[in-house]
Coordinates of C-alpha atoms (C1' of nucleotides) in Angstrom, one line a residue:
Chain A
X1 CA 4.8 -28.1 -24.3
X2 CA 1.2 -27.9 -23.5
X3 CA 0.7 -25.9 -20.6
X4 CA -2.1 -27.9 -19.0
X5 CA -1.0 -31.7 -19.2
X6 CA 0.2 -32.8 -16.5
X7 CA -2.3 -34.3 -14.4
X8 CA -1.4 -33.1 -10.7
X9 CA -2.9 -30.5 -8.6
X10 CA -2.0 -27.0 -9.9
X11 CA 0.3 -27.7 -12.8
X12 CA -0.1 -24.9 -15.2
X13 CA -0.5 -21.3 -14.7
X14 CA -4.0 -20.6 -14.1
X15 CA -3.8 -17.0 -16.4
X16 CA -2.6 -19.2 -19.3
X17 CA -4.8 -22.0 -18.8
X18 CA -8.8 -21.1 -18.4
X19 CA -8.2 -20.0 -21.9
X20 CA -10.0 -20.5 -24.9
X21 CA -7.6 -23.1 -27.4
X22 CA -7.1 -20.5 -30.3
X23 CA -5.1 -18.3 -27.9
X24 CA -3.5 -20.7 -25.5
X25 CA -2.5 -21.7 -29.3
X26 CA -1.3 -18.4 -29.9
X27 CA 0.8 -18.0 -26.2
X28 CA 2.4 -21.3 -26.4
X29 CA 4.2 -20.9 -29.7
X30 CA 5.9 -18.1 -27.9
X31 CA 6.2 -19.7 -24.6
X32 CA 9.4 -21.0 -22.9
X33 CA 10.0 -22.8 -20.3
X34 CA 12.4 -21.9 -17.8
X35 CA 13.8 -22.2 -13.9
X36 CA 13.0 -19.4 -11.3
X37 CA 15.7 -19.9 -8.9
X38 CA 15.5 -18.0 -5.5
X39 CA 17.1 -15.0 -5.4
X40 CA 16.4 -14.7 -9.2
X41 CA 15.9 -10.5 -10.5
X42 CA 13.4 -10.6 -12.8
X43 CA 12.7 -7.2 -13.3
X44 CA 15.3 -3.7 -12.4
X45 CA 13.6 -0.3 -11.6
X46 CA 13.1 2.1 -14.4
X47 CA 14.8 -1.0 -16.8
X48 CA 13.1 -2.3 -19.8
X49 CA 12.0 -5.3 -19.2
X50 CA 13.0 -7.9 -21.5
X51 CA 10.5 -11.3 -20.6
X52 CA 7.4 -11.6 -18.6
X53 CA 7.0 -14.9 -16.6
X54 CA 4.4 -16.9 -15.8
X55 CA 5.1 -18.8 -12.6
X56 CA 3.8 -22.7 -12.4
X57 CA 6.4 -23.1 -8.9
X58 CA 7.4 -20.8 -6.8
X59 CA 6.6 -17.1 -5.7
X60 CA 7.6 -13.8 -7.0
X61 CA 7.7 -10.7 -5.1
X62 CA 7.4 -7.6 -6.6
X63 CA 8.6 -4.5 -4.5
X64 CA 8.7 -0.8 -4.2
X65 CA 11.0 1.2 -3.3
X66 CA 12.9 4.9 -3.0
X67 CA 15.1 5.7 -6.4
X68 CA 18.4 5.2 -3.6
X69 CA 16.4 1.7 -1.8
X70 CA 16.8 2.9 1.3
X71 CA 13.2 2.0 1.8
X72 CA 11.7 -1.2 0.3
X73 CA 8.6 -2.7 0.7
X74 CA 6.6 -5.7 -0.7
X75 CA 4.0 -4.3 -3.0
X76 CA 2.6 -7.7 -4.4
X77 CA 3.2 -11.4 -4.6
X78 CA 2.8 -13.5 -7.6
X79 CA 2.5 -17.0 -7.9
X80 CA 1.2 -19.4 -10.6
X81 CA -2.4 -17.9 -10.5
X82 CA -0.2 -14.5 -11.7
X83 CA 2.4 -13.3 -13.9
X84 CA 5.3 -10.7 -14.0
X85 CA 5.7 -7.7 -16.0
X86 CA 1.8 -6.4 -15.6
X87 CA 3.3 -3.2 -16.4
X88 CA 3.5 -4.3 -20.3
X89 CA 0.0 -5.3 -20.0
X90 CA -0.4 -1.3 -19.4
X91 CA 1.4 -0.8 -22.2
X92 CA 4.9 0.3 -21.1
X93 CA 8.0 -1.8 -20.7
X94 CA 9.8 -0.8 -17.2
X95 CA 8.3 0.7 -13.7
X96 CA 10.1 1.9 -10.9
X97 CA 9.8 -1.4 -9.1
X98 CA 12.1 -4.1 -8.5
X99 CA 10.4 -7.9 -9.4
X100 CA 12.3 -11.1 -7.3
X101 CA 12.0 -14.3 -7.3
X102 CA 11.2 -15.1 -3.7
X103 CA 10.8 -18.5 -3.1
X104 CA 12.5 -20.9 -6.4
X105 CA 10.1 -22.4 -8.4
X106 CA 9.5 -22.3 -12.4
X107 CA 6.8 -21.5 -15.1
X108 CA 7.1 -19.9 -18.8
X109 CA 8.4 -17.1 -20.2
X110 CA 7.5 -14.5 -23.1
X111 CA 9.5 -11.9 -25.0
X112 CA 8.1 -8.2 -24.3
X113 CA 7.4 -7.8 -27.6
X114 CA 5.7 -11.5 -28.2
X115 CA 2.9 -10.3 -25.7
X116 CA 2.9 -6.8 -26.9
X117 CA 1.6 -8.4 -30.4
X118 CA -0.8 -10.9 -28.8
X119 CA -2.0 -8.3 -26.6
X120 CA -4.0 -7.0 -29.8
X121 CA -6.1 -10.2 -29.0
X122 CA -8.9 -9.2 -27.2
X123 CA -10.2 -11.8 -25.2
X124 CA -6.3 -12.0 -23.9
X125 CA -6.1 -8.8 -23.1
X126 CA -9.1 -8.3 -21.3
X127 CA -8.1 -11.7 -19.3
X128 CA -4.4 -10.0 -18.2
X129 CA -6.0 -6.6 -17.8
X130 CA -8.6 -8.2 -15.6
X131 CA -5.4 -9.6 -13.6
X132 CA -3.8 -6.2 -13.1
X133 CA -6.9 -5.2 -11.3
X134 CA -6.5 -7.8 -8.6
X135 CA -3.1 -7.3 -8.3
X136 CA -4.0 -3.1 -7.8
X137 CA -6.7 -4.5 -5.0
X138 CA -3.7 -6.5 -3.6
X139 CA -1.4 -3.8 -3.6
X140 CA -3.8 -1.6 -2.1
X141 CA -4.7 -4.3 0.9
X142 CA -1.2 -4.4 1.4
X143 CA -1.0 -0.7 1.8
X144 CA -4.2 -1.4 4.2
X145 CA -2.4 -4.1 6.6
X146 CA 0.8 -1.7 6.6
X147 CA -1.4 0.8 8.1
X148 CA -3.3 -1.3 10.6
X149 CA -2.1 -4.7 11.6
X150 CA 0.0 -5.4 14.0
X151 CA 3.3 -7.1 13.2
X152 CA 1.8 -10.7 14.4
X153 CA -1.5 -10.5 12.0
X154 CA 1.1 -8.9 8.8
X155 CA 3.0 -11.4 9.2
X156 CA -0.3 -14.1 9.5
X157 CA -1.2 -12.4 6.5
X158 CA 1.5 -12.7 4.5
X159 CA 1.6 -16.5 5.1
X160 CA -1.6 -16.8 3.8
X161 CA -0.9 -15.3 0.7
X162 CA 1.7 -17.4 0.1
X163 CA 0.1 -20.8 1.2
X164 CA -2.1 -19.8 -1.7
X165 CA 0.9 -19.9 -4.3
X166 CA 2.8 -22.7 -3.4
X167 CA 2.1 -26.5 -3.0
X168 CA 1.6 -28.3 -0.1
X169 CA 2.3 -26.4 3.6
X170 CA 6.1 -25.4 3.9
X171 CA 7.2 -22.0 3.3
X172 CA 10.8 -22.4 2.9
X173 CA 12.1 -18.3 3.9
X174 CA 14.3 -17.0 6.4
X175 CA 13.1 -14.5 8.7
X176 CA 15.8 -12.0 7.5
X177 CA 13.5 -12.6 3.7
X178 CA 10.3 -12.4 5.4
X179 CA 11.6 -9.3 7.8
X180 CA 12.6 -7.4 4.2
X181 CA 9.0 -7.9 2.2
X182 CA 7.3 -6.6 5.9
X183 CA 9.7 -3.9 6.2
X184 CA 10.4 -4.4 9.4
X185 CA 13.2 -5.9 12.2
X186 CA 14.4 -9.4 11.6
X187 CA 14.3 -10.0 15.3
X188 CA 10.3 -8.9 15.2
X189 CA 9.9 -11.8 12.9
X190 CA 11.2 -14.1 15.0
X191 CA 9.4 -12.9 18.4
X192 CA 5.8 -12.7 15.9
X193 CA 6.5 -16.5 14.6
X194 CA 6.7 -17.5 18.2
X195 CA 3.6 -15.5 18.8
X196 CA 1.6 -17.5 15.9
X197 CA 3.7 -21.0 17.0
X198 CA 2.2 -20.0 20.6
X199 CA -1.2 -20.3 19.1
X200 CA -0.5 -23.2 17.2
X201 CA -1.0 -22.0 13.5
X202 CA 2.2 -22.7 12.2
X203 CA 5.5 -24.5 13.1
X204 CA 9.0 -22.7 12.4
X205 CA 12.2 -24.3 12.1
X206 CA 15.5 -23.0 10.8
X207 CA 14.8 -21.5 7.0
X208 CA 11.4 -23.2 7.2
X209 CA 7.6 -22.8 8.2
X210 CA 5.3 -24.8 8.2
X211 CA 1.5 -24.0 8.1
X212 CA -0.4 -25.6 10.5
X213 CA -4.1 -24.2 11.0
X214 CA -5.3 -22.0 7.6
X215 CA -7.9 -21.0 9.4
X216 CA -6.4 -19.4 12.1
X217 CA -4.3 -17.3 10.7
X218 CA -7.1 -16.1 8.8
X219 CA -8.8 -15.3 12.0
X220 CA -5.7 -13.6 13.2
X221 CA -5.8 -11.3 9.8
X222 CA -9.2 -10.4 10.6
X223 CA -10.9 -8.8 7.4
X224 CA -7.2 -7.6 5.8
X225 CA -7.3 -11.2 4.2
X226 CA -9.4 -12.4 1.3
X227 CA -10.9 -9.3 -0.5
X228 CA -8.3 -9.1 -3.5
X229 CA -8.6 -13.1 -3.2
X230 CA -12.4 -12.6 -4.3
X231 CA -11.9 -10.2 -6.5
X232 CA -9.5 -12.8 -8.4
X233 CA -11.7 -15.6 -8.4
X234 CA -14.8 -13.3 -9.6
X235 CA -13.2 -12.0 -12.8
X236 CA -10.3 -14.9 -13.5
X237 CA -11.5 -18.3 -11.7
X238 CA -14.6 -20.2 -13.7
Chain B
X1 CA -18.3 22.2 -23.7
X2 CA -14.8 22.1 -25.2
X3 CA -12.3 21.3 -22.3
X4 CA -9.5 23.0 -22.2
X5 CA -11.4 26.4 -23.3
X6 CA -10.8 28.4 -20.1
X7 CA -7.2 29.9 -20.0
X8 CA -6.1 29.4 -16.8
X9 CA -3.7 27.3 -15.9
X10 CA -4.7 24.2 -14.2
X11 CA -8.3 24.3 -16.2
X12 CA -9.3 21.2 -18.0
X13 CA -8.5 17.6 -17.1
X14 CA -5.0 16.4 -17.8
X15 CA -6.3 12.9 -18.9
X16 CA -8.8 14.7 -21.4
X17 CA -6.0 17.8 -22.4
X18 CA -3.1 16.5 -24.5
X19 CA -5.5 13.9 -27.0
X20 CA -5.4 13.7 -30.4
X21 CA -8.4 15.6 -31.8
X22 CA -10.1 12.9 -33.1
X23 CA -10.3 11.2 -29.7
X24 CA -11.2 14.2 -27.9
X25 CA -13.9 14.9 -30.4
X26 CA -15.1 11.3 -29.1
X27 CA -15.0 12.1 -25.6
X28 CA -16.1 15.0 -25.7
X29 CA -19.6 13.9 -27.0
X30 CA -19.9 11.6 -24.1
X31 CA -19.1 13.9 -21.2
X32 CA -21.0 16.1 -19.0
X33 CA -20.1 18.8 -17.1
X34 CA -20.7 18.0 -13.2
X35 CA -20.2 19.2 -10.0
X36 CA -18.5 17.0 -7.3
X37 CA -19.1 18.4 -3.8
X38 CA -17.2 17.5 -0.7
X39 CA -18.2 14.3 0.7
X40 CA -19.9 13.0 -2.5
X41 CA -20.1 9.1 -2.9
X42 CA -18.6 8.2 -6.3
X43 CA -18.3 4.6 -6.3
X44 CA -19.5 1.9 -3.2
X45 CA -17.8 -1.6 -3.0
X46 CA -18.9 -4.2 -4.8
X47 CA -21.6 -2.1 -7.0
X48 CA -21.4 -1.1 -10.7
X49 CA -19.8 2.6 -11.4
X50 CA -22.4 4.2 -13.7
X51 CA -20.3 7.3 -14.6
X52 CA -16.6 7.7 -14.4
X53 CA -15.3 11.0 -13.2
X54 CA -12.3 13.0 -14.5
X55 CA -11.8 16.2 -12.1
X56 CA -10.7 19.3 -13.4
X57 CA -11.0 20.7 -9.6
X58 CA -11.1 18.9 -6.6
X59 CA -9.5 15.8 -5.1
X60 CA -11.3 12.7 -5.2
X61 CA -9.8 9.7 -2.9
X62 CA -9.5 6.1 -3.2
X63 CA -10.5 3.7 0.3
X64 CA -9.2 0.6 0.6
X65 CA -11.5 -0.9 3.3
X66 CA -12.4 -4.5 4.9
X67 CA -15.4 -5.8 4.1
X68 CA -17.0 -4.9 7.0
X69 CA -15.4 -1.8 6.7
X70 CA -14.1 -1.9 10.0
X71 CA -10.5 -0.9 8.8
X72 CA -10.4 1.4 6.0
X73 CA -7.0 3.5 4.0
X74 CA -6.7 5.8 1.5
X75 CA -4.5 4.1 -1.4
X76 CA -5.3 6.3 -4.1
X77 CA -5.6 10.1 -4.8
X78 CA -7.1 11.7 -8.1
X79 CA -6.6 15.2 -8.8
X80 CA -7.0 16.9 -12.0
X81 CA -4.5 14.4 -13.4
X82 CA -6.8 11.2 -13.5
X83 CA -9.7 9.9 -13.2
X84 CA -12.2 7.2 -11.4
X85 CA -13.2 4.5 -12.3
X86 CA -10.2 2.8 -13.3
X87 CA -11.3 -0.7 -13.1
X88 CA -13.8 0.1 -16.0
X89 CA -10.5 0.8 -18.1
X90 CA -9.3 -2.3 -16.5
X91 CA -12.3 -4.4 -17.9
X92 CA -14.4 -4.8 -15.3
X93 CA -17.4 -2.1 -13.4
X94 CA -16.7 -2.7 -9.4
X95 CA -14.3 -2.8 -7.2
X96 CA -13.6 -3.7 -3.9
X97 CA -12.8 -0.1 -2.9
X98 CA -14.6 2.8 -2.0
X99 CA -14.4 6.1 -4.2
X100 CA -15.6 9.5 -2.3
X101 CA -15.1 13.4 -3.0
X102 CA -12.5 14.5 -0.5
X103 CA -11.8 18.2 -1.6
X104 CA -15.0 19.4 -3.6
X105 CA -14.6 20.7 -6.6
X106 CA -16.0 20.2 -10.3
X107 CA -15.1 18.0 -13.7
X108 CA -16.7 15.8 -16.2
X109 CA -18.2 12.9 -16.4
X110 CA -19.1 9.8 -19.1
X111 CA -20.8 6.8 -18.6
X112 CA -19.6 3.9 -17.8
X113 CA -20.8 2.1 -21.3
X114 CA -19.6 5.1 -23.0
X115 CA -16.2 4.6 -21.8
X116 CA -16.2 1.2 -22.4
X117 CA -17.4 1.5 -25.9
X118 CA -14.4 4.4 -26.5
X119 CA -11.5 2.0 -25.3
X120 CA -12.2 0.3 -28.6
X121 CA -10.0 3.4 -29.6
X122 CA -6.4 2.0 -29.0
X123 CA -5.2 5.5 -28.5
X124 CA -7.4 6.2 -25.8
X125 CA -6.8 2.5 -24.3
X126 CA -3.2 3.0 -24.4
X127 CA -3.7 6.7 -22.2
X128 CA -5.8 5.4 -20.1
X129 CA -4.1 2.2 -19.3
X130 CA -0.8 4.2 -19.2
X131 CA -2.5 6.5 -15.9
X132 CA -3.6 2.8 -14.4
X133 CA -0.1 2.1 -14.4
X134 CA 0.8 5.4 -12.7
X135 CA -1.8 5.2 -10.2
X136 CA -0.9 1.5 -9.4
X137 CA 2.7 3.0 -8.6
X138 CA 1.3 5.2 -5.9
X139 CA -0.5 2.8 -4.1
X140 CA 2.7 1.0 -4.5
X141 CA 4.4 3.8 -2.8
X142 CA 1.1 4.6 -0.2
X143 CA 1.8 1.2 1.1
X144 CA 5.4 1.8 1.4
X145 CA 5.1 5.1 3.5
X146 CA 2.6 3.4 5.5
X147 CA 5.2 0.8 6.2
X148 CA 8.0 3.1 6.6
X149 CA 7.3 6.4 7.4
X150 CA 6.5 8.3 11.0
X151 CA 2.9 10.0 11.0
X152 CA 5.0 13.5 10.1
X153 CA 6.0 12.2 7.1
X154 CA 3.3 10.7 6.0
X155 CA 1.4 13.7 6.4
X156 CA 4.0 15.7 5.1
X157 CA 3.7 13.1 1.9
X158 CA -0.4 13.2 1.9
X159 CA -0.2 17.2 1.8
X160 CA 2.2 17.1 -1.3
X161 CA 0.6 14.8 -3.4
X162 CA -2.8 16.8 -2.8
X163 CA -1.0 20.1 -3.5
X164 CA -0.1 18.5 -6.3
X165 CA -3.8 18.3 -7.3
X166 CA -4.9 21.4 -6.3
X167 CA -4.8 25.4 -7.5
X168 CA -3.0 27.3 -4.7
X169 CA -1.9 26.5 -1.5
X170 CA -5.0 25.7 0.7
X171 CA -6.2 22.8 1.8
X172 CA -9.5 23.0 3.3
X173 CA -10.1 19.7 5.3
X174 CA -10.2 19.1 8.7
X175 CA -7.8 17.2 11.1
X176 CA -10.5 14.5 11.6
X177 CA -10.7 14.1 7.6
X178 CA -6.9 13.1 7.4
X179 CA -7.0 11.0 9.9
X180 CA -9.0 8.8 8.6
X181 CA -6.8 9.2 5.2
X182 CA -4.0 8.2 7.0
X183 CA -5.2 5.9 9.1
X184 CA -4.5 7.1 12.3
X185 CA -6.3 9.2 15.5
X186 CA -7.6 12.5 15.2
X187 CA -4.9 13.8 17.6
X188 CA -2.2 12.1 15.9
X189 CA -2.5 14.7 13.3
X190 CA -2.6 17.9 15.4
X191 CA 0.3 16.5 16.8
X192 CA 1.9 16.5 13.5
X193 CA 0.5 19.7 12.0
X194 CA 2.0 21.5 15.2
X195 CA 5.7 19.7 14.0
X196 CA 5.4 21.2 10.5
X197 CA 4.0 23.9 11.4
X198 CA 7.3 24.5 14.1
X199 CA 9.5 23.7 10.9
X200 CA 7.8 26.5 8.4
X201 CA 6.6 24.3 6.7
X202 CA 2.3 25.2 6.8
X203 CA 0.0 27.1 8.6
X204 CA -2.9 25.5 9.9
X205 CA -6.3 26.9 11.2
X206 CA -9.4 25.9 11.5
X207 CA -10.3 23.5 8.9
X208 CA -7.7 25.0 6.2
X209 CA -4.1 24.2 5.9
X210 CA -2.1 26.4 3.7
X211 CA 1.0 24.8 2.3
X212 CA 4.1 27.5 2.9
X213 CA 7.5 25.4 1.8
X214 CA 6.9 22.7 -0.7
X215 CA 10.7 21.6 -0.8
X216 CA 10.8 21.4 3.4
X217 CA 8.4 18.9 2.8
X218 CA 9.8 17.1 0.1
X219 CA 12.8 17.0 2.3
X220 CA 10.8 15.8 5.2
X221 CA 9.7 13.1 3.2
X222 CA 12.8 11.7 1.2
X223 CA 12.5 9.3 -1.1
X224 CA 9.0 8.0 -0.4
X225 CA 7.8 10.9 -2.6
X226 CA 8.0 11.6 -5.9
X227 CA 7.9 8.4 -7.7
X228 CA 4.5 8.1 -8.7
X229 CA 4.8 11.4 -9.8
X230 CA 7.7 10.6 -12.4
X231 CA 6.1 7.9 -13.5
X232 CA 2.9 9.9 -14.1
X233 CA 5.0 12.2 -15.8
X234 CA 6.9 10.0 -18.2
X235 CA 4.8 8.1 -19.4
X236 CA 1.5 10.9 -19.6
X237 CA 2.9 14.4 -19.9
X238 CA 4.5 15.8 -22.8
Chain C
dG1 C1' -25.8 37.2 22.9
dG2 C1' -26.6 32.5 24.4
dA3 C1' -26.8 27.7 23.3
dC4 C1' -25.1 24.2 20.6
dG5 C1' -22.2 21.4 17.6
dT6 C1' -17.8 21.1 15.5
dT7 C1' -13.0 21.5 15.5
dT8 C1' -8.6 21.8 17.8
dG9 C1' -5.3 21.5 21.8
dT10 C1' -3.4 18.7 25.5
dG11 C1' -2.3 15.1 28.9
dC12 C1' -1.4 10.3 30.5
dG13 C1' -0.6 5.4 30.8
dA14 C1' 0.0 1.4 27.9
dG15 C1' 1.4 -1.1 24.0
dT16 C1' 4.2 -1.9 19.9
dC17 C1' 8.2 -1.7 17.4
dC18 C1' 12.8 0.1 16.8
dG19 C1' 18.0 0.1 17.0
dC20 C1' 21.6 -2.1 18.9
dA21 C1' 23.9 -5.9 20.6
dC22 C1' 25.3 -10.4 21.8
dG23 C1' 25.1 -15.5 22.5
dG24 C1' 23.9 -19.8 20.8
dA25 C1' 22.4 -23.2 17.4
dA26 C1' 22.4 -25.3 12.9
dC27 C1' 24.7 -26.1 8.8
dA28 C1' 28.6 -26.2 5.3
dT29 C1' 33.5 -26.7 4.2
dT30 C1' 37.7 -28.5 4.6
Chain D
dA1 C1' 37.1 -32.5 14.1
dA2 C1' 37.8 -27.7 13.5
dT3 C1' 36.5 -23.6 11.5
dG4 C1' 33.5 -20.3 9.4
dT5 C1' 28.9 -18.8 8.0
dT6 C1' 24.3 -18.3 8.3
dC7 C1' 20.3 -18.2 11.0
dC8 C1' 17.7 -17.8 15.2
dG9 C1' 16.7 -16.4 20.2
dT10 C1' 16.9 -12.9 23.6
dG11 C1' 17.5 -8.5 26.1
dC12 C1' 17.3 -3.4 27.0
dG13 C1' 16.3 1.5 26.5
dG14 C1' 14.0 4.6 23.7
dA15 C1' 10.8 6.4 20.2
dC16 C1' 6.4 6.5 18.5
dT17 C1' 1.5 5.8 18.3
dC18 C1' -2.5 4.3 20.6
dG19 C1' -6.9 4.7 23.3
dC20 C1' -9.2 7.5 26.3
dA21 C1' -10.6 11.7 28.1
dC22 C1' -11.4 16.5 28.8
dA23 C1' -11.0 21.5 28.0
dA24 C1' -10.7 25.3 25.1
dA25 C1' -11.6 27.8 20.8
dC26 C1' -14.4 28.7 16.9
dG27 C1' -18.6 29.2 14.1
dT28 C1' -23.6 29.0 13.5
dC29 C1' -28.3 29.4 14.4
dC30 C1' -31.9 31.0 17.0

DNA sequence: GGACGTTTGTGCGAGTCCGCACGGAACATT
DNA sequence: AATGTTCCGTGCGGACTCGCACAAACGTCC
């Protein structure tokens, strides 16, 4: 079960490979590997949690939201370049967030308390610590484009971020899904995707879009895209 | 220079207060009493943090910002409860975001290699990682009101979570200063003041907003406060 | 006490998104 | 083929915030 074999394209969850061999050693015997079906909960507000997951397919949403959920929000995306359960890599085992699987996928699993003793590791820890600082710059961009994007370039936004998790150029959502992580109307969705199919950027069919022109959308984003992107590639990529 | 010397209540940083002896016999050979004046730039984008700050007065603010800096948010407030400089706990010595005084005030402060070398200390790693947590749940939560909540509310929210930070019930900052916390025009926020002000909730004059019914507020607010708070609470007090 | 800069109050038209609501289209099941 | 379910398209009035612009109030410095 070697995370790295196989030979395609983005195989292998880039926080457990990049890693020097005595500690991939050390995760793998403690690895599993498992299914991340859509709709999946992976982690309950204020709930222990009981594995932490490392994605190689597939996109995991983490949200916030009030103690009732009247209000939820998407407070981060994870995908294989991530993991779930940062909150154990900060040394405590629940948060008042809810973690989903939002698009189906698979990757490797850990027990809490597997990670908790590898954590001692250094060079690991400093590696998943660095990781909880991008995520904390993409949280914090999110809370930027909440503020100041228009629905249209939120929603260009959010597309991009998920292009950059998942193979290929088909984002297989429903705007009901996409209007819940953008807090926002399910008909806005619809009426924005026409906006960016207008432009020619993507193309939407039923419970399917389809990403057209990368670039585009990033100009549509304007300068809300890309800084927590850097900030992972300076302290995890090379 | 011992920290929590002065009897008042409030005195001392919370981060500091409440360590094992032997840590804060460490720390407290490291830090230096500063000043941090209104408007003071604590950390700039991209550049190494050569100190890290931990308030015992004052309210230092977080800014999310494009790289151009053309759009810019708060998505993080430190009181006497935290500190800056988190990504230096977090492994690395920049960040993306800007750090600025927002309410002068006064506290310590270490160097950055002197922090790093003192996380060797798991018990001070483990508190310190515990408030990154905390203050990664109230970004969480500033991205959600941003999403969510009407301008009232979010002021409503912005004004409780700096009472929170500060001695008394004055805020001395400016309409003009919010808004650019918030993210939104200059009027915007008179507009607002005027609503909480009609409800009893403040007083406002020139440049000073004192803070008359904290539980109006939280009512004002709902669920999108209070969160962070618990988790800050759980997990660092008591 | 007059001039200046800062801060606050107010107004107006425009744009965005909401809540609600309904019709139609695509798919699944039987 | 018929039925039910999910998903998507569209419309309408209203609420909120924007951008812009100007006037009034306050404080400070000569």
């Amino acid at each position: 079960m070697k995370v790295e074999e196989k030979g395609t394209r983005g195989d292998g969850n880039q926080l457990l490979a990049r890693m020097p061999a005595a500690l991939a050693d050390l995760m793998l015997t403690h690895l599993e590997s498992v299914d991340l079906p859509q709709g999946m909960i992976i982690e309950q507000p204020d709930e222990a949690v009981e594995h932490v997951y490392f994605p190689t397919r597939g996109v995991i949403s983490i949200v916030a939201m009030t103690p009732e959920g009247g209000a939820r929000i998407e407070a981060g995306l994870v995908g294989r370049e991530g993991m779930s359960g940062s909150m154990v890599v900060l040394g405590t085992d629940r948060s008042p967030h809810q973690t989903t699987v939002q698009i189906g996928g698979a990757g490797y699993r850990m027990e809490t308390a597997r990670l908790q003793e590898a954590l001692q590791q250094d060079a690991l820890r400093e590696r998943l610590l660095h990781y909880c600082h991008a995520l904390s710059i993409q949280t914090a961009h999110t809370a930027l484009a909440n503020a100041k994007l228009k629905l249209d370039a939120r929603l260009a936004r959010w597309l991009l971020m998920c292009h950059d998790r998942i193979e290929g150029d088909e984002v297989t959502l429903t705007h009901d899904f996409l209007s819940t992580m953008l807090g926002v109307r399910r008909a806005g969705v619809t009426v924005s995707l026409h906006i960016l199919e207008g432009q020619g950027l993507v193309r939407a069919t039923r419970g399917l879009i389809r990403i057209l022109d990368r670039e585009g959308l990033e100009e549509m984003v304007g300068g809300c895209y890309g800084v927590p992107e850097a900030e992972y590639a300076r302290l995890l990529t090379g």
